[in-house]
Amino acid sequence: MVTWLRVGCAAIVIFAVSLVMLPLQILCLRFDWKLRRYLPRYWHRIVCYWLGVRIHVIGQPESRRPLMLAANHSSWLDILVLSAVADVAFIAKSEVRDWPIFGQFAEWQKSVFIEREQKRKTGDQVNEIAERMANGEIMVLFPEGTTSDGNRLLEVKSSLFGAAAAALPKTPDAVVHVQPVAVAYTRIHGVAMGRYYRPIAAWPGDIELVPHLKDIVACGAIDVDVCFGEAVEYRADTKRKDVSTTIARRIRTMLASRLLGREIA
């Protein structure tokens, strides 16, 4: 009874806040006002609070621009969490546009949807990402290209860093900063999750989205650590595979450290 009462209160508050903020965001998108970059952060913070997602930030986003964040990806919650921490936009696969609820929210946050099967469109989308980074926006890339079980980092696809290379000609210093970020779901109701319980937060993709969303809301007490690592400078003579290897190593180290509760060299 208490759980469903809390769920009901959360739903009412989130609906009321959305009723006020979403029309304003749509208006900002229509006229491309800069407020569109900042407004989602406040909405996501409110949503995370009422979902019971407690965010612990270690480190901070790189202050230099252009900036691309490369993060591990285990759940749709990652989008809420990262958006609550910083003013970001996402690079997403085209299928996300068709997801219930989150596809529409991704569009309202002006995510860039990559059509991987259509090379011409992919080129246009990469150019859009480059332009937006050059204009100071922080773009988030999930270089695994899919979601994991939250216990590990999957293989990182170096090809997805092409947008960083495309942004180089548009930057005054001919450098793009790529910063690794580890998102680790560590506790539920204050108790360490461990490998067995982490699927409560993780959404590997073979689970229906709506039931998983209901489980998260019903749970109401999840701790997540967001770790910002040392950025890599992407220059004209930089090899994409070297960047992806370095970023993957740093994400793995940070993720393992937070999940195990101890520093790993």
Coordinates of N, CA, C and O in Angstrom, one line a residue, residues 2-3 5-6 27 35 46 52 61 65 86 96 127 136 139 144 183 197-198 229 239 252:
V2 N 1.9 1.3 0.9 CA 2.8 2.4 1.0 C 3.5 2.6 -0.3 O 3.7 3.8 -0.8
T3 N 4.0 1.5 -0.9 CA 4.7 1.6 -2.2 C 3.9 2.2 -3.3 O 4.3 3.1 -4.0
L5 N 1.3 4.1 -3.0 CA 1.0 5.5 -2.6 C 2.1 6.4 -3.1 O 1.9 7.4 -3.6
R6 N 3.4 5.9 -2.8 CA 4.5 6.7 -3.2 C 4.6 6.7 -4.7 O 4.9 7.8 -5.3
L27 N 8.8 25.0 -27.1 CA 8.9 26.4 -27.6 C 10.4 26.8 -27.9 O 10.8 27.4 -28.9
L35 N 18.1 28.3 -24.0 CA 17.4 27.7 -22.8 C 17.2 26.2 -23.0 O 17.1 25.4 -22.1
I46 N 14.4 16.5 -11.1 CA 13.1 16.3 -10.4 C 12.7 14.9 -10.6 O 12.2 14.2 -9.6
G52 N 13.4 8.1 -6.8 CA 14.3 7.6 -5.7 C 15.7 7.2 -6.2 O 16.4 6.4 -5.6
P61 N 32.7 17.3 -15.2 CA 32.9 17.4 -16.6 C 34.1 18.3 -17.0 O 34.3 19.3 -16.3
R65 N 36.2 23.1 -24.2 CA 35.3 22.7 -25.3 C 36.1 22.7 -26.6 O 37.1 23.4 -26.7
A86 N 24.6 17.1 -15.9 CA 25.1 18.1 -16.8 C 24.2 18.5 -18.0 O 23.2 17.7 -18.2
V96 N 15.9 4.2 -31.1 CA 15.5 4.9 -29.9 C 14.3 5.8 -30.1 O 13.4 6.0 -29.3
N127 N 27.9 15.5 -39.2 CA 28.2 17.0 -39.3 C 27.4 17.8 -38.3 O 27.9 18.8 -37.8
G136 N 29.6 24.6 -28.5 CA 29.7 24.5 -27.1 C 28.8 23.5 -26.4 O 28.8 23.4 -25.2
M139 N 28.0 16.6 -26.1 CA 27.4 15.5 -26.7 C 27.8 14.2 -26.0 O 29.0 14.0 -25.7
E144 N 29.6 1.6 -26.7 CA 29.3 0.2 -26.8 C 28.3 -0.1 -27.9 O 28.2 -1.2 -28.4
V183 N 29.1 5.1 -15.4 CA 27.9 5.1 -14.6 C 27.7 3.8 -13.9 O 27.5 2.8 -14.6
Y197 N 21.7 -8.5 -8.1 CA 20.6 -7.6 -8.1 C 20.8 -6.4 -9.1 O 19.8 -5.6 -9.2
R198 N 21.9 -6.3 -9.7 CA 22.1 -5.2 -10.6 C 21.2 -5.1 -11.8 O 20.8 -4.0 -12.3
G229 N 36.3 10.8 -15.8 CA 37.7 10.5 -15.8 C 38.5 11.6 -16.6 O 38.0 12.7 -16.9
K239 N 44.9 8.8 -33.8 CA 44.2 7.6 -34.4 C 43.0 7.2 -33.6 O 43.0 7.1 -32.3
R252 N 36.5 1.2 -17.9 CA 36.5 -0.1 -17.2 C 37.1 0.1 -15.8 O 36.6 -0.5 -14.9

